Short mmCIF file of C-alpha atoms in Angstrom, two decimals:
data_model
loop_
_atom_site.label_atom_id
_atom_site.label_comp_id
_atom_site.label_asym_id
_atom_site.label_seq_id
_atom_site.Cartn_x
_atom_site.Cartn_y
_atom_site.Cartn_z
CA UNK A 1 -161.09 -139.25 154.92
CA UNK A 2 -161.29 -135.61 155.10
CA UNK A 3 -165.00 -133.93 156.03
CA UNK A 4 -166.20 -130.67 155.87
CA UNK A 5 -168.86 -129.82 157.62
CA UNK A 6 -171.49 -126.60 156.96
CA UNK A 7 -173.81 -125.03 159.14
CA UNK A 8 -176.96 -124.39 159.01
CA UNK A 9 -178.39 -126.45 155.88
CA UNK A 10 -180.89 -123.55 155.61
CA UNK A 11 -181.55 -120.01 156.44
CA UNK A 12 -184.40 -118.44 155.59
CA UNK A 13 -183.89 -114.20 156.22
CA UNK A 14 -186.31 -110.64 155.75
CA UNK A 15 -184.22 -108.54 152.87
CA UNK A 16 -182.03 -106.66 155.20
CA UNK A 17 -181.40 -109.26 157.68
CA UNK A 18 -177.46 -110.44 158.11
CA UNK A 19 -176.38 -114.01 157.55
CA UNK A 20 -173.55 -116.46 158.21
CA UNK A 21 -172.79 -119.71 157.46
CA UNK A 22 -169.95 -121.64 159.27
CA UNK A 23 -167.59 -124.44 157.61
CA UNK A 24 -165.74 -126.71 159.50
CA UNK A 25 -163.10 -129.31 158.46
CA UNK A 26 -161.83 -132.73 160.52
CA UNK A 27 -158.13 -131.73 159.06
CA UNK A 28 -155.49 -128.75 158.99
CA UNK A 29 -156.45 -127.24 155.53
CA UNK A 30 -154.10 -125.10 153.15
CA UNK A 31 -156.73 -122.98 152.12
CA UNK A 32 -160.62 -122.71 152.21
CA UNK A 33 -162.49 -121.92 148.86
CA UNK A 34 -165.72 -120.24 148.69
CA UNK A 35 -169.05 -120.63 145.83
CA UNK A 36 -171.86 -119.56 145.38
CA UNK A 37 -174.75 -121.57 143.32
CA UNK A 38 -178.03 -119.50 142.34
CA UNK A 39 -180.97 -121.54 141.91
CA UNK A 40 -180.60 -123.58 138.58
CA UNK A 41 -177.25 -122.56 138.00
CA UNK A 42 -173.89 -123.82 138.56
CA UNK A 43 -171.03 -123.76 141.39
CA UNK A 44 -169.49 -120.02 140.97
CA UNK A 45 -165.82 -119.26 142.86
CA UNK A 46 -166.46 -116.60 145.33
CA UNK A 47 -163.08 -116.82 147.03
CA UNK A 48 -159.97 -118.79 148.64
CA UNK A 49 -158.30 -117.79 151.75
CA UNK A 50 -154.78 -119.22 152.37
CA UNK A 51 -153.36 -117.46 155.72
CA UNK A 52 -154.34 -118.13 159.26
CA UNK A 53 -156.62 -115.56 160.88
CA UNK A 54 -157.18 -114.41 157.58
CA UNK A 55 -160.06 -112.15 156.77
CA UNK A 56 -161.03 -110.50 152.77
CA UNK A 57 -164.07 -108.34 152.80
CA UNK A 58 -166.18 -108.36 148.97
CA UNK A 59 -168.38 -105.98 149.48
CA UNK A 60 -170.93 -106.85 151.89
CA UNK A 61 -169.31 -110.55 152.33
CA UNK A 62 -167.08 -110.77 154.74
CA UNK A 63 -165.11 -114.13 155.16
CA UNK A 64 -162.75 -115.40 157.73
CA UNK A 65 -160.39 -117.97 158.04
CA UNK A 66 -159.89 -119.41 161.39
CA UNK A 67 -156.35 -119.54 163.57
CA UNK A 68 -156.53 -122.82 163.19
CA UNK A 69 -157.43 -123.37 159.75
CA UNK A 70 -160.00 -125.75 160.84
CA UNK A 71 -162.66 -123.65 160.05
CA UNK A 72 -163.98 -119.92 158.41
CA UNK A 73 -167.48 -118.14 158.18
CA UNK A 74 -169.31 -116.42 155.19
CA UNK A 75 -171.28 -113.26 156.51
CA UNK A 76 -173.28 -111.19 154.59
CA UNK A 77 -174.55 -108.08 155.57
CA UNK A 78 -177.60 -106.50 154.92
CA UNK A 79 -178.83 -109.31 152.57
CA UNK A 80 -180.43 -108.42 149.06
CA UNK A 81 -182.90 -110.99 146.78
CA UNK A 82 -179.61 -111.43 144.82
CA UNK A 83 -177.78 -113.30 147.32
CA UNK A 84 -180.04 -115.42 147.04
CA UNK A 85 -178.66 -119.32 146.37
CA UNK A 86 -176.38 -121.96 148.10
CA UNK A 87 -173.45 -121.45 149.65
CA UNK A 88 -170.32 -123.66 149.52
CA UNK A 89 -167.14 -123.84 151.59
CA UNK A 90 -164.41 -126.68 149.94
CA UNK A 91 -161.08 -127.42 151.32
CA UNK A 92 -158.51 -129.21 149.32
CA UNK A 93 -157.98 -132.89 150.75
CA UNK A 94 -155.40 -135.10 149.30
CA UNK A 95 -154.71 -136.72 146.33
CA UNK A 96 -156.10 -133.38 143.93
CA UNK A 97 -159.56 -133.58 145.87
CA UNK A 98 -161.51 -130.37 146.40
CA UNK A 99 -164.07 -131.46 149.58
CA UNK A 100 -167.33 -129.56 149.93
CA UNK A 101 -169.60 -128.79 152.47
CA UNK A 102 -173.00 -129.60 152.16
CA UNK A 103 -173.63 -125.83 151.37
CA UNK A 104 -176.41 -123.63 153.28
CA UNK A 105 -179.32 -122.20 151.07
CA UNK A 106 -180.34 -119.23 151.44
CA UNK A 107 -183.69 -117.64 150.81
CA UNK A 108 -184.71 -114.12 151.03
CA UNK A 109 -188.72 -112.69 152.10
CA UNK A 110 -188.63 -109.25 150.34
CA UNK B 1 -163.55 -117.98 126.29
CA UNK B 2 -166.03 -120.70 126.48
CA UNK B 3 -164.68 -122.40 129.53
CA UNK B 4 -166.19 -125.60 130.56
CA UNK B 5 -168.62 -126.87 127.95
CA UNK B 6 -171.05 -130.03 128.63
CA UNK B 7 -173.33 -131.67 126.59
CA UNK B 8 -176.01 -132.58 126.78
CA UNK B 9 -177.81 -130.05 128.66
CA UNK B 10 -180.85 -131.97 129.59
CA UNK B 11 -181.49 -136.07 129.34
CA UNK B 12 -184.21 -138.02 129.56
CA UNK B 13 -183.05 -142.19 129.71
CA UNK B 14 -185.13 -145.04 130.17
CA UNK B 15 -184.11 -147.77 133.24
CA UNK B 16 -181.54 -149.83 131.66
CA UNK B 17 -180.32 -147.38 128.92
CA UNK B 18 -176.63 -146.30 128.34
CA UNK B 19 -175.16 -142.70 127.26
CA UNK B 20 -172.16 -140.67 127.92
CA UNK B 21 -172.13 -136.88 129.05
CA UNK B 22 -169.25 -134.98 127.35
CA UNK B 23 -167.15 -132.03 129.01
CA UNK B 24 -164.61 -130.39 127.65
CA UNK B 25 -162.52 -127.26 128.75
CA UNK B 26 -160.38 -124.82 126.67
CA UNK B 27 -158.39 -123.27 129.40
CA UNK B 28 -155.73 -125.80 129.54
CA UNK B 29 -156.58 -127.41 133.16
CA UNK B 30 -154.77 -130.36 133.67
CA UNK B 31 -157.39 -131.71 136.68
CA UNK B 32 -160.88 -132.60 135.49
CA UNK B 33 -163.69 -133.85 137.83
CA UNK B 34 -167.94 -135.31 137.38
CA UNK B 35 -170.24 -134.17 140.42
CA UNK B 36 -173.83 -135.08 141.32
CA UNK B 37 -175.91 -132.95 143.13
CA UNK B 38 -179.34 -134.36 144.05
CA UNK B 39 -182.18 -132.22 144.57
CA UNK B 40 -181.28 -129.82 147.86
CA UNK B 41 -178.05 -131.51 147.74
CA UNK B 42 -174.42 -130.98 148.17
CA UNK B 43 -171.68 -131.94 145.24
CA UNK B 44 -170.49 -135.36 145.47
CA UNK B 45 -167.66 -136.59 143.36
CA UNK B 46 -167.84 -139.48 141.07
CA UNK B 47 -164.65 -139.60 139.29
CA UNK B 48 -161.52 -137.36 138.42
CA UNK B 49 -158.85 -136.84 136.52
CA UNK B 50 -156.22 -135.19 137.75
CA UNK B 51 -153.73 -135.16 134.65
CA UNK B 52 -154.39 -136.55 131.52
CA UNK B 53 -153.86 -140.48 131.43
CA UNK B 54 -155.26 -140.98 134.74
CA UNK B 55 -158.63 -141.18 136.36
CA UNK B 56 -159.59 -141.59 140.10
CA UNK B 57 -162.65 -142.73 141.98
CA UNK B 58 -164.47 -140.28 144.36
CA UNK B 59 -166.74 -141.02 147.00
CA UNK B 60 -169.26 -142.22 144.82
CA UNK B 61 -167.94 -144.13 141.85
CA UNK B 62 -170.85 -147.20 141.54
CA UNK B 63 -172.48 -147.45 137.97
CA UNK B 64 -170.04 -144.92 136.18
CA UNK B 65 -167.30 -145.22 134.23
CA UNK B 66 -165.12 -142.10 132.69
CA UNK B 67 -162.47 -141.29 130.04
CA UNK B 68 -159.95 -138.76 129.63
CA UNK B 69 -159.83 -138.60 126.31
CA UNK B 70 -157.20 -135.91 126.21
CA UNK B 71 -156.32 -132.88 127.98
CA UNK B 72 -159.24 -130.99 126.96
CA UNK B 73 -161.72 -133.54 127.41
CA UNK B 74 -163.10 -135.72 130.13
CA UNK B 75 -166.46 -138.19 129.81
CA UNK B 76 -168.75 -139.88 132.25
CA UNK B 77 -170.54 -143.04 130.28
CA UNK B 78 -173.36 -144.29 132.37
CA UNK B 79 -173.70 -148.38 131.41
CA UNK B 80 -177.29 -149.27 132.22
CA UNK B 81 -179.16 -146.39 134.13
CA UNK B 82 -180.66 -146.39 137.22
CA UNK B 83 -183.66 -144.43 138.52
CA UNK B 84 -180.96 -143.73 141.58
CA UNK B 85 -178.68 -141.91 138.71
CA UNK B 86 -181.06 -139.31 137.99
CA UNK B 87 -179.55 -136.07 139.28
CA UNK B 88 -177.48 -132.94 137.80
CA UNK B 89 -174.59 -133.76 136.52
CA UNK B 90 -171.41 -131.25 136.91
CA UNK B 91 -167.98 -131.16 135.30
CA UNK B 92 -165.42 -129.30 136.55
CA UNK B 93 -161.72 -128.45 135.93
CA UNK B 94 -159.22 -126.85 138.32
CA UNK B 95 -156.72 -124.00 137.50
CA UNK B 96 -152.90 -123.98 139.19
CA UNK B 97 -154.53 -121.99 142.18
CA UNK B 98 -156.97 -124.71 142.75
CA UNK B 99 -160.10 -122.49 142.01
CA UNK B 100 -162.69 -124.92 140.26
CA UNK B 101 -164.54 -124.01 137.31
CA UNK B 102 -167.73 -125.60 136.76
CA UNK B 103 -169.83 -126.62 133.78
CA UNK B 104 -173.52 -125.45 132.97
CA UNK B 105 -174.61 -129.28 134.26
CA UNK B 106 -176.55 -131.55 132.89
CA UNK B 107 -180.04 -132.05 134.04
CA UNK B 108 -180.29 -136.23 133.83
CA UNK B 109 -183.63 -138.10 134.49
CA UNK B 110 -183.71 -141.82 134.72
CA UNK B 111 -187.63 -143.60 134.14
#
């Protein structure tokens, strides 16, 4: 079936720093989704991203879809302690299935 | 809006015991799904729904059974827990765009 892979599984970054976190999928996907989970909470929808080459910019996120649409990239610039959390990529595979990385945590030294 | 409700937030079972986590959404989702994320985890999907009158296994399926009670509502009934079962628990429902909403969780432990 249908993987999606994330790297890294952790990142550990001084307040200031940049990070990215790469998702890949073993099929074509119609769109990549993108979440965010702060420690103890929940899954939150960051955003999706439909067309090849695509790129949306959120403030200091900045995510990319590749030519392909195989694979896309979370980037953050200039991290702050409330980025802190896990991030997830997901893909739709068939049958109604939303596939998700393993996610990359990320913690913050202030 | 209240969006994805679950109850109960926290659980504590004994090996062997039975209960059922509720979910229920009020945003008129037709797709409904049950997660488990294990400490430092990923999401892994037990069961879904994805219109009412039908369920679906996910990757991991073993020791769970669910109803979709209606549109609105979608249950995961543990049988006889398992120290393996304890995890969070998430439910989620998907709106026409495919964007997932999840639940608070539910923090199961299994003795």
């Amino acid at each position: 079936g249908q993987q999606v892979m994330q790297i890294p599984q952790y990142q550990h970054v001084q307040e200031g720093e940049d990070f990215t976190t790469y998702c890949n999928s073993s099929t074509t996907l119609s769109n990549i989704q993108w979440y965010k989970q702060r420690p103890g909470g929940h899954p939150v929808f960051l955003i999706q991203l439909v067309k090849s080459g695509e790129v949306k910019k959120q403030k200091r996120l900045t995510f990319q879809f590749g030519e392909a649409k195989k694979n896309s990239s979370l980037h953050i610039t200039a991290t702050q302690t409330t980025d802190v959390g896990t991030y997830f990529c997901a893909g739709w595979g068939g049958a109604q299935k939303l596939v998700f990385g393993q996610g990359t945590r990320l913690t913050i030294n202030p | 809006n209240a969006g994805v409700t679950q109850t109960p937030k926290f659980q504590v079972l004994k090996t062997g015991q039975s209960m059922t986590l509720q979910c229920a959404q009020d945003m008129n989702h037709n797709s409904m799904y049950w997660y488990r994320q294990d400490p430092g985890m990923g999401l892994r999907l037990i069961y879904y729904s994805a219109s009412e009158g039908t369920t679906d296994k996910g990757e991991v399926p073993n020791g769970y059974n669910v109803s979709r009670l209606n549109k609105r509502e979608f249950s995961l009934r543990l049988e006889s827990a398992a120290p393996s079962q304890t995890s969070v628990y998430f439910c989620a429902s998907t709106a026409a765009r495919g964007i997932q909403y999840f639940g608070a969780g539910t923090r199961l432990s299994v003795l």
